[in-house]
Short mmCIF file of C-alpha atoms in Angstrom, two decimals:
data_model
loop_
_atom_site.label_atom_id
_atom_site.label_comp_id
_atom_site.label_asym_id
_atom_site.label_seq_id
_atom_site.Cartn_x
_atom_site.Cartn_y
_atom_site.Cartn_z
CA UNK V 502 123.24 88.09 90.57
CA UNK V 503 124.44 91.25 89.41
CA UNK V 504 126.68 92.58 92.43
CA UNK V 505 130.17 91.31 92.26
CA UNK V 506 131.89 89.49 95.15
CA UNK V 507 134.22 91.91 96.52
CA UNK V 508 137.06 90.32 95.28
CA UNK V 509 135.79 90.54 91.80
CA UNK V 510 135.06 93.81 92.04
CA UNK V 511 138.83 94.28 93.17
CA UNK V 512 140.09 93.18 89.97
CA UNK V 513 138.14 95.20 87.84
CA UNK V 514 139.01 98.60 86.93
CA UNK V 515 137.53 101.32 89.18
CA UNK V 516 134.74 102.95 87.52
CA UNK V 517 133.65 100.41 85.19
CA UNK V 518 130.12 99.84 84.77
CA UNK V 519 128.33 96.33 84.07
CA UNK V 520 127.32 95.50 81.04
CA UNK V 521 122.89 96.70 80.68
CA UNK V 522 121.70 96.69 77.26
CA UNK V 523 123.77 94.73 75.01
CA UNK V 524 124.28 90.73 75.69
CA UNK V 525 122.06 87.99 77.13
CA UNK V 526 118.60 88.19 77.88
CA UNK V 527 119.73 86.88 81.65
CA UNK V 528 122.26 90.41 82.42
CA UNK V 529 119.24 92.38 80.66
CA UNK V 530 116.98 90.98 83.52
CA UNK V 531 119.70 91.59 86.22
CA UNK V 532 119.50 95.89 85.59
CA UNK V 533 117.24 98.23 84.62
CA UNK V 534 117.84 102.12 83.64
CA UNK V 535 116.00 105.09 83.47
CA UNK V 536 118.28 108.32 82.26
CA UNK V 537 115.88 111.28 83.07
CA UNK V 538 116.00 115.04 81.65
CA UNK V 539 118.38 115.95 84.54
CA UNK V 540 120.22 115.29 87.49
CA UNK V 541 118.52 112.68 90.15
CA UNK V 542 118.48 113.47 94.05
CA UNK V 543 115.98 112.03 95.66
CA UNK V 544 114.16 108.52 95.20
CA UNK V 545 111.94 105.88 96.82
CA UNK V 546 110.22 102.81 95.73
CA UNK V 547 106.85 102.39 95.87
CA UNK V 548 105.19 99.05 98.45
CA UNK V 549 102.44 99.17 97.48
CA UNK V 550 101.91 95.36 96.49
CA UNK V 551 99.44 96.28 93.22
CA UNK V 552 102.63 98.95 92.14
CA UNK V 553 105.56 96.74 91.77
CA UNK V 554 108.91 98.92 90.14
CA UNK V 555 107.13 101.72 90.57
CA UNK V 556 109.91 104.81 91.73
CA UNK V 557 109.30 108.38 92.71
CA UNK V 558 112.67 110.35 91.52
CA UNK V 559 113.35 114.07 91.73
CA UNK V 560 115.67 116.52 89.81
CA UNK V 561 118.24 118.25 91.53
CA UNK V 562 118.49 121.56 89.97
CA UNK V 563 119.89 124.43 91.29
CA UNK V 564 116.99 126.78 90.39
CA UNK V 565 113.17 127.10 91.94
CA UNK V 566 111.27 124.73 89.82
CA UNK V 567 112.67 121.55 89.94
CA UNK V 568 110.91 118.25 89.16
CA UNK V 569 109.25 114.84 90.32
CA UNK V 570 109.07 112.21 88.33
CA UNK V 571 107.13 108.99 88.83
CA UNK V 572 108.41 106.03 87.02
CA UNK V 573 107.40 102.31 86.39
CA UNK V 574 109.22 98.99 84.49
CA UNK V 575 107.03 97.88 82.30
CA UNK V 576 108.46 93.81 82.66
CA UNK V 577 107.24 93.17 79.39
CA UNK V 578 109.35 95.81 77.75
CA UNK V 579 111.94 95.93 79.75
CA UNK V 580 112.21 99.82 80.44
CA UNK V 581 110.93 102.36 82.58
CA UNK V 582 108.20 104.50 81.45
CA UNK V 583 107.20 107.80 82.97
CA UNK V 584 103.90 107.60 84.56
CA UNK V 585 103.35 111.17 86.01
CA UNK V 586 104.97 114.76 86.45
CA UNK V 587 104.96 116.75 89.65
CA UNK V 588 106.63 120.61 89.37
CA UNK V 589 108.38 120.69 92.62
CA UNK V 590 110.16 124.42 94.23
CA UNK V 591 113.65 123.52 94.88
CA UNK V 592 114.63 120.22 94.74
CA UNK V 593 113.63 117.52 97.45
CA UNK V 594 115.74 116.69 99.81
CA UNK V 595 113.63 113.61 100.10
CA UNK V 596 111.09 111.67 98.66
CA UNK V 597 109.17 108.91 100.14
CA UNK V 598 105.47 106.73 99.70
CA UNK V 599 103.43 106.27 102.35
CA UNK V 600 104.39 102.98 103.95
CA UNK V 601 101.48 101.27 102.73
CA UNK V 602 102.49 97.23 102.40
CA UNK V 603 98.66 96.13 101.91
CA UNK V 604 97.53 98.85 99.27
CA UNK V 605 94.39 99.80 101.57
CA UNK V 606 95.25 102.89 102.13
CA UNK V 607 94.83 106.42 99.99
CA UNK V 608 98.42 106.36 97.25
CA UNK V 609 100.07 109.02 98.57
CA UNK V 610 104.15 110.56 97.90
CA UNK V 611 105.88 112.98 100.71
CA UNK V 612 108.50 115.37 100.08
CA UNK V 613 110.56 117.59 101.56
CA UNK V 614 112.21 120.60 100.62
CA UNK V 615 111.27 124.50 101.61
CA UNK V 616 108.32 122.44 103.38
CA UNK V 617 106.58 118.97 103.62
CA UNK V 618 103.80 118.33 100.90
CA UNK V 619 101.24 115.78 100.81
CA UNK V 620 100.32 114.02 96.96
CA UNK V 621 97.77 111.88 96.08
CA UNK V 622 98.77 109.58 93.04
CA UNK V 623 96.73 108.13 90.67
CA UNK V 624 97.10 106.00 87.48
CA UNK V 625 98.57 109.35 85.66
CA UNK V 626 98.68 111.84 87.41
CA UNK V 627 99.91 113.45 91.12
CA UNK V 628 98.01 116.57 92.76
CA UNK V 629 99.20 118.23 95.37
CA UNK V 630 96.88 117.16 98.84
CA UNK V 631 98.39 119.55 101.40
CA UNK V 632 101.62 121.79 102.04
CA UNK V 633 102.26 121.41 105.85
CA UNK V 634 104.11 124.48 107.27
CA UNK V 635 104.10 125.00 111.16
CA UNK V 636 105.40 128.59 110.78
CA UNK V 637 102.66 130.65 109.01
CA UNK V 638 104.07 133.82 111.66
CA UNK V 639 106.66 134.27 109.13
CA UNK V 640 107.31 134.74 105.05
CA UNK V 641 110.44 132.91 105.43
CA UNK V 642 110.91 128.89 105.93
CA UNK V 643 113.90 127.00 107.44
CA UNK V 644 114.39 124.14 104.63
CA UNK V 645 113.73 120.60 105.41
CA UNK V 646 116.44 117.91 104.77
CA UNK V 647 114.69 115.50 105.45
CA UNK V 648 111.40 113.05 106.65
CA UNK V 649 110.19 109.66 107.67
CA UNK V 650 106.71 108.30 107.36
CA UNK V 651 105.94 106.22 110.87
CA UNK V 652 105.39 102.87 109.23
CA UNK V 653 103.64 101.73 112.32
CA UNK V 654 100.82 104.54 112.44
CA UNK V 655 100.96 105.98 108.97
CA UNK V 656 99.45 109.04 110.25
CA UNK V 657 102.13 109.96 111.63
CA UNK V 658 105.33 112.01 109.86
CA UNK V 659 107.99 113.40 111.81
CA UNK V 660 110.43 116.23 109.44
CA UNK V 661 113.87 118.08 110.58
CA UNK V 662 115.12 120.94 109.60
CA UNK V 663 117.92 123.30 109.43
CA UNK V 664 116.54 125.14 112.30
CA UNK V 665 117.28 122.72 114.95
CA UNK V 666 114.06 121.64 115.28
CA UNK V 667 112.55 118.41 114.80
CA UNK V 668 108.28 118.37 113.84
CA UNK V 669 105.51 115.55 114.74
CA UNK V 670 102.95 115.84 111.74
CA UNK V 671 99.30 114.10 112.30
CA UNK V 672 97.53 113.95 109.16
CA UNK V 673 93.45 113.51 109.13
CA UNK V 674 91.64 112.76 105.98
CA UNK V 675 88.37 114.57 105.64
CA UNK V 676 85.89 112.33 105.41
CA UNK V 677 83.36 114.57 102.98
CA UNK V 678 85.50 115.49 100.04
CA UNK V 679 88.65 112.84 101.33
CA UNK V 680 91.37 115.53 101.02
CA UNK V 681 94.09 114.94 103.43
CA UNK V 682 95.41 117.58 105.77
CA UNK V 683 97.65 117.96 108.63
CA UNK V 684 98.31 119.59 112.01
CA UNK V 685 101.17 120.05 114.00
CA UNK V 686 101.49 117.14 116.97
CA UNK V 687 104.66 118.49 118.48
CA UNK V 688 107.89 120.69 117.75
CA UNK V 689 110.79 120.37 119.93
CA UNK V 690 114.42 121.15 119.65
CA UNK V 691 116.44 118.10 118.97
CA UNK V 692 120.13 119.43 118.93
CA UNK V 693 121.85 122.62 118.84
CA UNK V 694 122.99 123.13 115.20
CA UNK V 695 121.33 121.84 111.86
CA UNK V 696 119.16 118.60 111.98
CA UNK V 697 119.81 116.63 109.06
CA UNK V 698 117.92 113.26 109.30
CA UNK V 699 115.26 111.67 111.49
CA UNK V 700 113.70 108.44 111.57
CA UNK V 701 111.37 106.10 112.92
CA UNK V 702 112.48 102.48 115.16
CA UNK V 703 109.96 99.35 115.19
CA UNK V 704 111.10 98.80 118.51
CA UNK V 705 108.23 99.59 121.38
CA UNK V 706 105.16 98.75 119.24
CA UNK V 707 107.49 101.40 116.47
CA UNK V 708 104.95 104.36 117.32
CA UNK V 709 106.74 106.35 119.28
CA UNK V 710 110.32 106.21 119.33
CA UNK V 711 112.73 108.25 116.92
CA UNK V 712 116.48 109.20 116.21
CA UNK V 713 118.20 112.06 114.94
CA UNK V 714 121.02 113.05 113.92
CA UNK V 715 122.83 116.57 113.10
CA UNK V 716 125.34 119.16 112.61
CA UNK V 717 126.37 118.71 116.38
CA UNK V 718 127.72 115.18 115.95
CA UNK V 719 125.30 113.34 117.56
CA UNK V 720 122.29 110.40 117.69
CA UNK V 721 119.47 111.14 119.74
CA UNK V 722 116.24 109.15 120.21
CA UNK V 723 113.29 110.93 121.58
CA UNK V 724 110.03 109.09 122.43
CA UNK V 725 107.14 111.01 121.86
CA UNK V 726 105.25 110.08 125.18
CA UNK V 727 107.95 111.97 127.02
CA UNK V 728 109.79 114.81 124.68
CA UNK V 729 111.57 116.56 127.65
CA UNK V 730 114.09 114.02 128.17
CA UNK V 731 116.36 112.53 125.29
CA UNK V 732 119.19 109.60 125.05
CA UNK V 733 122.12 110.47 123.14
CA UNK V 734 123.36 107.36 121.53
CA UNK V 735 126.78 108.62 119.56
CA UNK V 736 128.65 111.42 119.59
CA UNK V 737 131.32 112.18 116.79
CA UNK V 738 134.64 111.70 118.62
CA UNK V 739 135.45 115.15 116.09
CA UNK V 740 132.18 116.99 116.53
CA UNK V 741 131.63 116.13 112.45
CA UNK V 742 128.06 116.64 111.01
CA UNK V 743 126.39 113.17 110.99
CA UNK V 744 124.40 113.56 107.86
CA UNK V 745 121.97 110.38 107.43
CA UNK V 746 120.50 107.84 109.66
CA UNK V 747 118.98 104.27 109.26
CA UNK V 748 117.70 101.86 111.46
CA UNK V 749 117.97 97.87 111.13
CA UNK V 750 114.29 96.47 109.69
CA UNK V 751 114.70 93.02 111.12
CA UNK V 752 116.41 93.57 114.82
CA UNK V 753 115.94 97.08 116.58
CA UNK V 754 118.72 97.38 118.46
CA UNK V 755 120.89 98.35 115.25
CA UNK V 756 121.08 101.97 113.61
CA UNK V 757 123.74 102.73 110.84
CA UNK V 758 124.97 106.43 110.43
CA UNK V 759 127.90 108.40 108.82
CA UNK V 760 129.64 111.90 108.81
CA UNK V 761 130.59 114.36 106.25
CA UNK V 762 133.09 113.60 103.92
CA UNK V 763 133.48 110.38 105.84
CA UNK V 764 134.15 107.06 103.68
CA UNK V 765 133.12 105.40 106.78
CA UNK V 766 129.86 103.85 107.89
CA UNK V 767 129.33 103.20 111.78
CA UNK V 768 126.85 100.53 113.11
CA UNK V 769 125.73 101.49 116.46
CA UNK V 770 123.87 98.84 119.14
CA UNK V 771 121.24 101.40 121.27
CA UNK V 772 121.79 98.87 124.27
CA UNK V 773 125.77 99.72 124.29
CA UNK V 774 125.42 103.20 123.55
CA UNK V 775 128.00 105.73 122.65
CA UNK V 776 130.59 102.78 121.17
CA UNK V 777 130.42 101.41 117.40
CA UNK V 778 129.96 97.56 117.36
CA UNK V 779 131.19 97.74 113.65
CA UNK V 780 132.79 100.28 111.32
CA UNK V 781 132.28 99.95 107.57
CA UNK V 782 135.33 101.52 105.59
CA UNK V 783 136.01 99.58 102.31
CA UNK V 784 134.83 102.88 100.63
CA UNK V 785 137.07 105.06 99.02
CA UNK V 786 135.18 108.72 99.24
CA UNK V 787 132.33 110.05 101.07
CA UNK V 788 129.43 108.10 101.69
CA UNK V 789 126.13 109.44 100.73
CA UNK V 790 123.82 106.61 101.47
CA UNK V 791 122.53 103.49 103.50
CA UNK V 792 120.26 101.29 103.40
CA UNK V 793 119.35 97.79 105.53
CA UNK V 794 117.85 94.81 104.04
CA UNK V 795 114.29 94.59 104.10
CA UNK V 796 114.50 90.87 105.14
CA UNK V 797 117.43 90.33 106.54
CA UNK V 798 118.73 91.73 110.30
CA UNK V 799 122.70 91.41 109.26
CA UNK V 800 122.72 92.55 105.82
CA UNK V 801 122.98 96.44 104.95
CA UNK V 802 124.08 98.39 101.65
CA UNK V 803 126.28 101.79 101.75
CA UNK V 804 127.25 103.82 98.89
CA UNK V 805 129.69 106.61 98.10
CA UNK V 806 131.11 108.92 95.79
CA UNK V 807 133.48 106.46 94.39
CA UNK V 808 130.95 105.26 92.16
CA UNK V 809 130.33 101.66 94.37
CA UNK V 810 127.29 100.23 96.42
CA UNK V 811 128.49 97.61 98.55
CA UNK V 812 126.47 94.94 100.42
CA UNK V 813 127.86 93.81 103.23
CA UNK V 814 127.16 91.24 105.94
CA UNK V 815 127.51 91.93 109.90
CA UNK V 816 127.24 89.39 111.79
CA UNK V 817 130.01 88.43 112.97
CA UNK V 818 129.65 91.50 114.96
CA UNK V 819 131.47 92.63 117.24
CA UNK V 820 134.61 91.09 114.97
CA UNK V 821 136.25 93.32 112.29
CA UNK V 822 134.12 93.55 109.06
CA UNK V 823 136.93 94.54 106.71
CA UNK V 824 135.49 93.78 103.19
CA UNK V 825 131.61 93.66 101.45
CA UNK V 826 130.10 90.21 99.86
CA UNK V 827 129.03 92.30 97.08
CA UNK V 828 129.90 95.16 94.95
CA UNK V 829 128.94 97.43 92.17
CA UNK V 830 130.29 100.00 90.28
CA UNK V 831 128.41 102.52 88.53
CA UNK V 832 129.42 105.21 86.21
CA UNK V 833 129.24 108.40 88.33
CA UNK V 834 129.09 109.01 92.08
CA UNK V 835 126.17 107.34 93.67
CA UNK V 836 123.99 109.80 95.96
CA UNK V 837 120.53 107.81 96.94
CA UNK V 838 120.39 103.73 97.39
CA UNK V 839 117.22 102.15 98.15
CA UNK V 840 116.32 98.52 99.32
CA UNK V 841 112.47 98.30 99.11
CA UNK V 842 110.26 96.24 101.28
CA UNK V 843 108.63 95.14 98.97
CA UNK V 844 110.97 93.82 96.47
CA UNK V 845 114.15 92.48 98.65
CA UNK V 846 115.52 90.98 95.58
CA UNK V 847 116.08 94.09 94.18
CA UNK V 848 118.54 97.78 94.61
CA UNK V 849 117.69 101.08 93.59
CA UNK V 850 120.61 103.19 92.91
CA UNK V 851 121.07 107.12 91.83
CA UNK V 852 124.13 108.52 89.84
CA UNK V 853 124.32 111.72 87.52
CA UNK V 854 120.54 111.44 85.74
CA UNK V 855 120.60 107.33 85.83
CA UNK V 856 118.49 105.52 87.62
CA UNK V 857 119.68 102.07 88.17
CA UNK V 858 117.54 99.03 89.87
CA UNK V 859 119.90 95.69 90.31
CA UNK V 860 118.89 92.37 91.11
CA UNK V 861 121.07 91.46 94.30
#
């Protein structure tokens, strides 16, 4: 096991990273880099059960063509090799496969950035399916932060935006040529500033139910049979942008989300709404990610700019949770963590242009 126990990771210096290449052949098998040409944003590993470490990363460059790249451990070598290229305008502000866990289904990446695109990936190479914009009126786009793909009925997308709105994307392969498109299933305004993350519950058959969250401080869930009404679930006692959302894979009731420059993760129960049943604050800077176990309803992973991903075990809900079970610290602030479905033993991790996978 990689992670340090929290106190472990107490009495080592702040900042240090594990040893990786040097050393036994066990700690070589506990982490595996990538360093790519620039600086990583967005990430997501693959399910796909025939495309195990396989990870879509993307550059964040402040310019209009940015990158994507698509990366796989070769086990035998022990290193990442770079299976395909994407040019990307802007960088994403996510990344994500479709949520394919049998490998029936077309290979296809989503991001997000000036708009949502559509590629189909094959064994080396990624072409571009479909750009889906809902505002051809205009020359102008509001960006997309950010997207989830309905795991449930993986036709469905949902994206927000920094124009309040929130969009419900059907997508429809053609069955002659088998190019995938999409069409607009609904559009509704989810809060009244910027809307920074959405995503899709399991709970109530996991087809039609949503949060959000935004600028204005709040969770909302919306239901798709009935878009006129919504439930706020939290409001920001200080009206702070809630930046990221995530709910709980194994129990429904649970969604984690944070605020800007907050070094403080909140774990909200929908049935006991507008309370926190647990705060996470062992962090010591902002938090930029989360991320629940796959496999596990009281385990979840958070990580910050002070260089640490912590794992940390809830349940003794609604008791204090004061310290992790597990820490690491990388060598630069960590912005993306990922806990894949299909791999549970394993945690993606993104700092400066490292990508980091560590066997938990």
């Amino acid at each position: 096991m990689l992670m340090a126990t929290a106190r472990q990771q107490q009495q080592q210096q702040h900042g240090n990273s594990p040893p990786s290449g040097s050393g036994s052949e066990h700690k070589k098998k506990e982490i595996y880099r990538y360093t790519a040409p620039w600086q990583l944003y967005g990430m997501n590993w693959s399910v796909r059960p025939d495309r195990r470490f396989r990870i879509a990363v993307g550059s964040f460059i402040e310019d209009y063509s940015n990158k994507v790249q698509i990366v796989q451990l070769d086990e035998e070598q022990g290193k990442f090799c770079v299976k395909a290229m994407i040019d990307h305008p802007y960088p994403t502000t996510k990344i994500q496969w479709i949520p394919d866990q049998t490998g029936s289904l077309p290979d296809l990446l989503a991001t997000s950035g000036d708009y949502l695109r559509i590629w189909r990936v094959t064994d080396n190479e990624a072409r571009q399916e479909c750009l889906l914009n809902n505002n051809k009126s205009s020359e102008y786009c509001a960006p997309l932060t950010s997207f989830d793909w309905n795991e449930t009925d993986t036709k469905i997308l949902g994206t927000s935006s920094i124009d309040t709105t929130c969009t419900i994307w059907e997508l429809q392969t053609g069955q002659v040529i088998g190019r995938v498109q999409g069409n607009v299933k609904t559009q509704l305004i989810a809060h009244d500033k910027e809307v920074h993350d959405i995503a899709f519950t399991r709970a109530g058959g996991g087809r039609n139910l949503f949060a959000s969250v935004g600028s204005d401080g709040s969770v909302r869930m919306f239901d798709l049979r009935s878009l006129e009404h919504s439930t706020i679930l939290y409001e920001d006692p200080q009206q702070l942008p809630l930046l990221r959302l995530s709910w709980n894979k194994q129990d429904h009731n649970y969604l984690a989300t944070f605020a800007m420059e907050k070094a403080e993760v909140i774990i909200l129960d929908v049935r006991v709404p507008s309370q926190p049943v647990a705060r996470l604050g062992n962090h010591r800077a902002p938090i930029n990610g989360i991320t629940w176990a796959p496999h596990s309803s009281c385990h979840v992973c958070t990580a910050a700019d002070d260089h640490q991903a912590l794992i940390w075990d809830i349940q003794q809900m609604p008791r204090p949770i004061d310290v992790p079970i597990l820490a690491y610290s990388a060598d630069g602030e960590i912005n993306q963590v990922q806990w894949p479905v299909g791999q549970p033993d394993w945690i993606a991790i993104c700092y400066k242009n490292n990508l980091e996978i560590l066997r938990v």
